[in-house]
mmCIF file of C-alpha atoms in Angstrom:
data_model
loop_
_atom_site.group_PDB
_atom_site.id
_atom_site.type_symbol
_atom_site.label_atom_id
_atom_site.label_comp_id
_atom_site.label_asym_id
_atom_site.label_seq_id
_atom_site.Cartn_x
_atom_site.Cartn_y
_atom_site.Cartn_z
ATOM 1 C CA UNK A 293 -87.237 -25.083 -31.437
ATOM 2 C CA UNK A 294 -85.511 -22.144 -31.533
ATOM 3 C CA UNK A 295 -85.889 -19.217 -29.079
ATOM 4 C CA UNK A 296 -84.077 -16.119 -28.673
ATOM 5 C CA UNK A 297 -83.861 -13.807 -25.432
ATOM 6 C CA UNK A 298 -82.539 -10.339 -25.618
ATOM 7 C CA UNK A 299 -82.610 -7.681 -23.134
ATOM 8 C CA UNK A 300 -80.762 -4.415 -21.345
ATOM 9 C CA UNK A 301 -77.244 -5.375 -19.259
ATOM 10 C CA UNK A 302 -77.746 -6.867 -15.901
ATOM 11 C CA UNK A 303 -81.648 -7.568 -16.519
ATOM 12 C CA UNK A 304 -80.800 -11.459 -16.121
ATOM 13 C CA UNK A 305 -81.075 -12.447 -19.908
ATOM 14 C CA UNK A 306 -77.684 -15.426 -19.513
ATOM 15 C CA UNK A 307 -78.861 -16.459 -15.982
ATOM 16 C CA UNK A 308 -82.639 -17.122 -17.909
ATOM 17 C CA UNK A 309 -81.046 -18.801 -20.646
ATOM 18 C CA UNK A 310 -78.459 -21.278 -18.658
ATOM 19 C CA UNK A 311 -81.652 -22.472 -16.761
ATOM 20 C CA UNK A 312 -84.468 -22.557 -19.707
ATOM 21 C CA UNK A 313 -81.325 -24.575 -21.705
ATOM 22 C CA UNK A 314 -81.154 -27.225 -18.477
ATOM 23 C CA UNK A 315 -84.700 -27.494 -18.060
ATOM 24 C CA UNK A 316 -85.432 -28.238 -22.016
ATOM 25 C CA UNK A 317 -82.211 -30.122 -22.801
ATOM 26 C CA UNK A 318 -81.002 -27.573 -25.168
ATOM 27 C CA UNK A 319 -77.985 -26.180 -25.729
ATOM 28 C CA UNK A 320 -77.577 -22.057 -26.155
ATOM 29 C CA UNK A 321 -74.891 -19.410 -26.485
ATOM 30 C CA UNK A 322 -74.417 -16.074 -25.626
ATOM 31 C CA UNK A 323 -74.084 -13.286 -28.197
ATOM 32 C CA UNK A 324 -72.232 -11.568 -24.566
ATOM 33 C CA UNK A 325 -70.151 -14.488 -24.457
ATOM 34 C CA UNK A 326 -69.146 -14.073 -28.023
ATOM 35 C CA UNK A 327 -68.656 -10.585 -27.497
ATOM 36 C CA UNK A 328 -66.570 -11.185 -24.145
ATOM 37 C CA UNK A 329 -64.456 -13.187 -26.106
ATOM 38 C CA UNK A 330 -63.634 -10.987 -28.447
ATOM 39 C CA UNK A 331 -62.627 -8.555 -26.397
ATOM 40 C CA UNK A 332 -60.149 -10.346 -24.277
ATOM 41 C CA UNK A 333 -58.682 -11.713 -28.060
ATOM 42 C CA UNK A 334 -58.031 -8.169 -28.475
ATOM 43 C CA UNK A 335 -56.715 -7.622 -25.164
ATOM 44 C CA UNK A 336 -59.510 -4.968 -24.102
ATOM 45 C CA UNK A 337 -62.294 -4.891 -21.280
ATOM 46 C CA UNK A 338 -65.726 -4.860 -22.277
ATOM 47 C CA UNK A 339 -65.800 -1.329 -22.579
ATOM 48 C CA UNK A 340 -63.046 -0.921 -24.485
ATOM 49 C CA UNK A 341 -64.184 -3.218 -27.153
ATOM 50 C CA UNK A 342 -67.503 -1.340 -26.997
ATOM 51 C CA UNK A 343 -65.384 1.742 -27.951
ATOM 52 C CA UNK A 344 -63.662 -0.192 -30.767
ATOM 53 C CA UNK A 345 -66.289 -1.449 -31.970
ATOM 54 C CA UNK A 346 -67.922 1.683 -32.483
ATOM 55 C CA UNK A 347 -65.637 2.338 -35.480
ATOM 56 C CA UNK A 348 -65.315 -0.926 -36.439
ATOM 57 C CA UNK A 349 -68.614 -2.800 -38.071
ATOM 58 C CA UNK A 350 -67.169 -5.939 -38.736
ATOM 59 C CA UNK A 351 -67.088 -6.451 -34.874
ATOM 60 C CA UNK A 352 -71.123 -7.151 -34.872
ATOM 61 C CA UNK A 353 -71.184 -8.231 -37.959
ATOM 62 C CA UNK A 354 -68.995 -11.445 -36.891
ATOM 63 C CA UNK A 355 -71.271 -11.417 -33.793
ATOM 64 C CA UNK A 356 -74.238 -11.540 -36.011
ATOM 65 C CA UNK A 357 -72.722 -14.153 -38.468
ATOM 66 C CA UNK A 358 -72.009 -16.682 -36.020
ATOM 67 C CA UNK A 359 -75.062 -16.638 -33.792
ATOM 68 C CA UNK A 360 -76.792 -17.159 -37.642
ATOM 69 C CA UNK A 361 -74.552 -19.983 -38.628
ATOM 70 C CA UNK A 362 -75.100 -21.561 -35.173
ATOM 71 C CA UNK A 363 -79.041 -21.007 -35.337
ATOM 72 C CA UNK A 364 -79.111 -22.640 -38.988
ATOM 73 C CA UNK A 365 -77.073 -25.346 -38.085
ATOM 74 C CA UNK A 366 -79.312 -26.258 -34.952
ATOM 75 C CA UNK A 367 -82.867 -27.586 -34.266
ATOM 76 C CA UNK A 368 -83.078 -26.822 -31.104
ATOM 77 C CA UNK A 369 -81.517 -23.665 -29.412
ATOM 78 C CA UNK A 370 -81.370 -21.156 -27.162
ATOM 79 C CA UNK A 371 -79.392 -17.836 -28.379
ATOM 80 C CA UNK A 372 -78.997 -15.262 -25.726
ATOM 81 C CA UNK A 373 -77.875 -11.428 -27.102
ATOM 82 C CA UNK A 374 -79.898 -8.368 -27.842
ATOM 83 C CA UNK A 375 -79.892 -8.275 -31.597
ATOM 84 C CA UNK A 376 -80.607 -12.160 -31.815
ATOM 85 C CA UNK A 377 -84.207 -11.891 -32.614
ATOM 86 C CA UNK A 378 -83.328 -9.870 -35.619
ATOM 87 C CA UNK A 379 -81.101 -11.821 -37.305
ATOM 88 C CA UNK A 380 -82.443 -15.239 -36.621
ATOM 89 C CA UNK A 381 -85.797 -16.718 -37.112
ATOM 90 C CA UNK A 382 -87.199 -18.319 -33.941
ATOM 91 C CA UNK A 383 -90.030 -20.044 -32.730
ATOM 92 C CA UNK A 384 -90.293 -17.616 -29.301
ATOM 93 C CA UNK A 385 -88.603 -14.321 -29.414
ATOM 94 C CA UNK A 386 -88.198 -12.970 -25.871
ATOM 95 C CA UNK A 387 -86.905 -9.393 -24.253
ATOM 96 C CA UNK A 388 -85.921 -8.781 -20.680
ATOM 97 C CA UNK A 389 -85.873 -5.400 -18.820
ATOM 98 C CA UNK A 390 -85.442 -4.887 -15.320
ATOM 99 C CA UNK A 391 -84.958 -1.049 -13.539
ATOM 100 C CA UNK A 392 -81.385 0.808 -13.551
ATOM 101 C CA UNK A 393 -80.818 0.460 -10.173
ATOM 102 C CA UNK A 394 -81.798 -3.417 -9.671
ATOM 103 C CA UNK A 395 -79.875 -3.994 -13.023
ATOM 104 C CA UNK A 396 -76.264 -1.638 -11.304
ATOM 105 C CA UNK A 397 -76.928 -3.902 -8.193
ATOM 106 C CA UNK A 398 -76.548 -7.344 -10.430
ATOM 107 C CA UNK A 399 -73.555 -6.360 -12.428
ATOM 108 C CA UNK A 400 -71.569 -5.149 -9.130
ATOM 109 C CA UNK A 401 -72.201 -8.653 -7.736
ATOM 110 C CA UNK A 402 -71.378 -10.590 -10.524
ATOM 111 C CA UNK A 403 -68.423 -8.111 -11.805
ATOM 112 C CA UNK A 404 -67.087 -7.252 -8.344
ATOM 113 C CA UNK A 405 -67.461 -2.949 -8.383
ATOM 114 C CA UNK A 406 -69.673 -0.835 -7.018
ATOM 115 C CA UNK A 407 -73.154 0.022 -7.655
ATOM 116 C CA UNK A 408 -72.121 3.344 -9.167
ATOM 117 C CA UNK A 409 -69.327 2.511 -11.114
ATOM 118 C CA UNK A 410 -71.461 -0.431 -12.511
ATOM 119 C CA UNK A 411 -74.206 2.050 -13.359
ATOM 120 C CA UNK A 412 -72.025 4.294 -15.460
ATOM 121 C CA UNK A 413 -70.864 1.039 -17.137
ATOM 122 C CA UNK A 414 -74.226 0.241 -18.087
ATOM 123 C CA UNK A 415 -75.473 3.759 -19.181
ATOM 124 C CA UNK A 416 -72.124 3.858 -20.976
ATOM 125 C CA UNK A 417 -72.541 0.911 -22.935
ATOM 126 C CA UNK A 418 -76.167 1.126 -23.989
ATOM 127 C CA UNK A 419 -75.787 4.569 -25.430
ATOM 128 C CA UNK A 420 -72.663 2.931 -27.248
ATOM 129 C CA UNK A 421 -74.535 0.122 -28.421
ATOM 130 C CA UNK A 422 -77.737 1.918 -29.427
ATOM 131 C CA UNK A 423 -75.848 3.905 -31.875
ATOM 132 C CA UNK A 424 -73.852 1.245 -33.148
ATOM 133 C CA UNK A 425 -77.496 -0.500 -34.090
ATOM 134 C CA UNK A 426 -78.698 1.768 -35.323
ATOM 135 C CA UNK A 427 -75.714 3.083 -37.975
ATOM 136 C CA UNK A 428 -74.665 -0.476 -38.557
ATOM 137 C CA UNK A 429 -77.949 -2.071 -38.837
ATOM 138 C CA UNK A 430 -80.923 0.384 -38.618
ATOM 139 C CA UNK A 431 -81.969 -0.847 -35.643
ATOM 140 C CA UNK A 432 -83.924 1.033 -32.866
ATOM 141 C CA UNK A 433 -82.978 -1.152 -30.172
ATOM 142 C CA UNK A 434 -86.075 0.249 -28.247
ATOM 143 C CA UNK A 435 -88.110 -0.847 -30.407
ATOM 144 C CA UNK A 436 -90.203 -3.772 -29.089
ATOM 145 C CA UNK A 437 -92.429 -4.705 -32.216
ATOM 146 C CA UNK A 438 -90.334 -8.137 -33.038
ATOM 147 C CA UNK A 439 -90.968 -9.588 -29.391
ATOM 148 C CA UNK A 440 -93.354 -11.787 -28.783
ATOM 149 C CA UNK A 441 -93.193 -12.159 -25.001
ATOM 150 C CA UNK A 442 -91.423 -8.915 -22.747
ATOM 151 C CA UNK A 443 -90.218 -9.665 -19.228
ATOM 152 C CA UNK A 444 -89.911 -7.174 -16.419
ATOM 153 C CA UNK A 445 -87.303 -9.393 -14.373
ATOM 154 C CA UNK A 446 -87.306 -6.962 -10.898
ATOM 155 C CA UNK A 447 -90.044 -9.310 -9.466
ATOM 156 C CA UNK A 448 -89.051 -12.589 -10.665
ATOM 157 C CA UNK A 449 -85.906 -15.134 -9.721
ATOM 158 C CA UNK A 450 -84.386 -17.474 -12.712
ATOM 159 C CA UNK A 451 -86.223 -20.079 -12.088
ATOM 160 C CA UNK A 452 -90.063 -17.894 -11.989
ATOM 161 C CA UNK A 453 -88.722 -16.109 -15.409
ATOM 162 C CA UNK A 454 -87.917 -19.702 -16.705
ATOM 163 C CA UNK A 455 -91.782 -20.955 -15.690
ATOM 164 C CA UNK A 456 -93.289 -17.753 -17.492
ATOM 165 C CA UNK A 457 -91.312 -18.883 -20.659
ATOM 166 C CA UNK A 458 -92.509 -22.590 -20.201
ATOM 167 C CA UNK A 459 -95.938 -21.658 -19.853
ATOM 168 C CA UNK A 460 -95.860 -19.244 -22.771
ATOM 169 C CA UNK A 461 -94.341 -22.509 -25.308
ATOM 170 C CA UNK A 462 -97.114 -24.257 -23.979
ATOM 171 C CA UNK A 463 -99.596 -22.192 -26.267
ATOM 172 C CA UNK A 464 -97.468 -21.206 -28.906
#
């Protein structure tokens, strides 16, 4: 089984997916984690690469080529990143949203800044993505059509998000 969960920054997508991969026995990666990694090999920060990446397609493109080499090589996995459901074929493709301000409030816990600053970040970075879909891939990133299950994560913990996805494989 394959299953793919995208979603806006801080809305709890890698949290969902650690915990849906430990409760099914399945391994996943992060199309973040990827992305992460790339940066520091570069010697950026996250939004730095973001910038660089702007002008440079072949940044998502390796992004997209090895979450697709991963996915064909696996039967069962869980791929975490927002473009995942477009380049790989799963069983369950899944979004997560969450509001602005409960999404600024997770990324200054787990990244150490302020609410604000971590806010900025994320408006910063969307709009950077969003046209980087969209010119590199033609991809209106707002676009829900491809999802088959969208999850509002403000009212839910890890573990209630996880039980919503469990129930949903269960009549799939």
């Amino acid at each position: 089984m394959i299953i793919t969960i995208g979603g806006v920054a801080g809305s709890g997508t890698t949290t969902a997916a650690k915990v849906l991969s430990e409760k099914l026995d399945i391994p996943f990666i992060s199309a973040g984690g990827i992305f992460r990694d790339m940066a520091e090999e570069y010697g950026m920060s996250v939004i730095e690469f973001n910038e660089y990446a702007e002008n440079n397609t072949n940044i998502d493109i390796e992004i997209d080529n090895r979450q697709a080499k991963l996915a064909s090589e696996a039967e069962n996995l869980i791929i975490e990143g927002r473009l995942s459901s477009y380049f790989i074929d799963a069983d369950l493709k899944l979004w997560f949203t969450a509001p602005l301000d409960v999404r600024a409030q997770r990324v200054c816990q787990r990244e150490d800044k302020s609410v604000e600053q971590a806010k900025e970040e994320i408006i910063t970075r969307e709009k950077s993505e969003a046209l980087r879909y969209l010119d590199i891939h033609n991809i209106d990133i707002t676009n829900m059509d491809i999802y088959d299950l969208i999850i509002n994560t403000d009212s839910f913990n890890p573990d209630s998000i996880v039980e919503i996805i469990l129930t949903t494989l269960k009549v799939i």
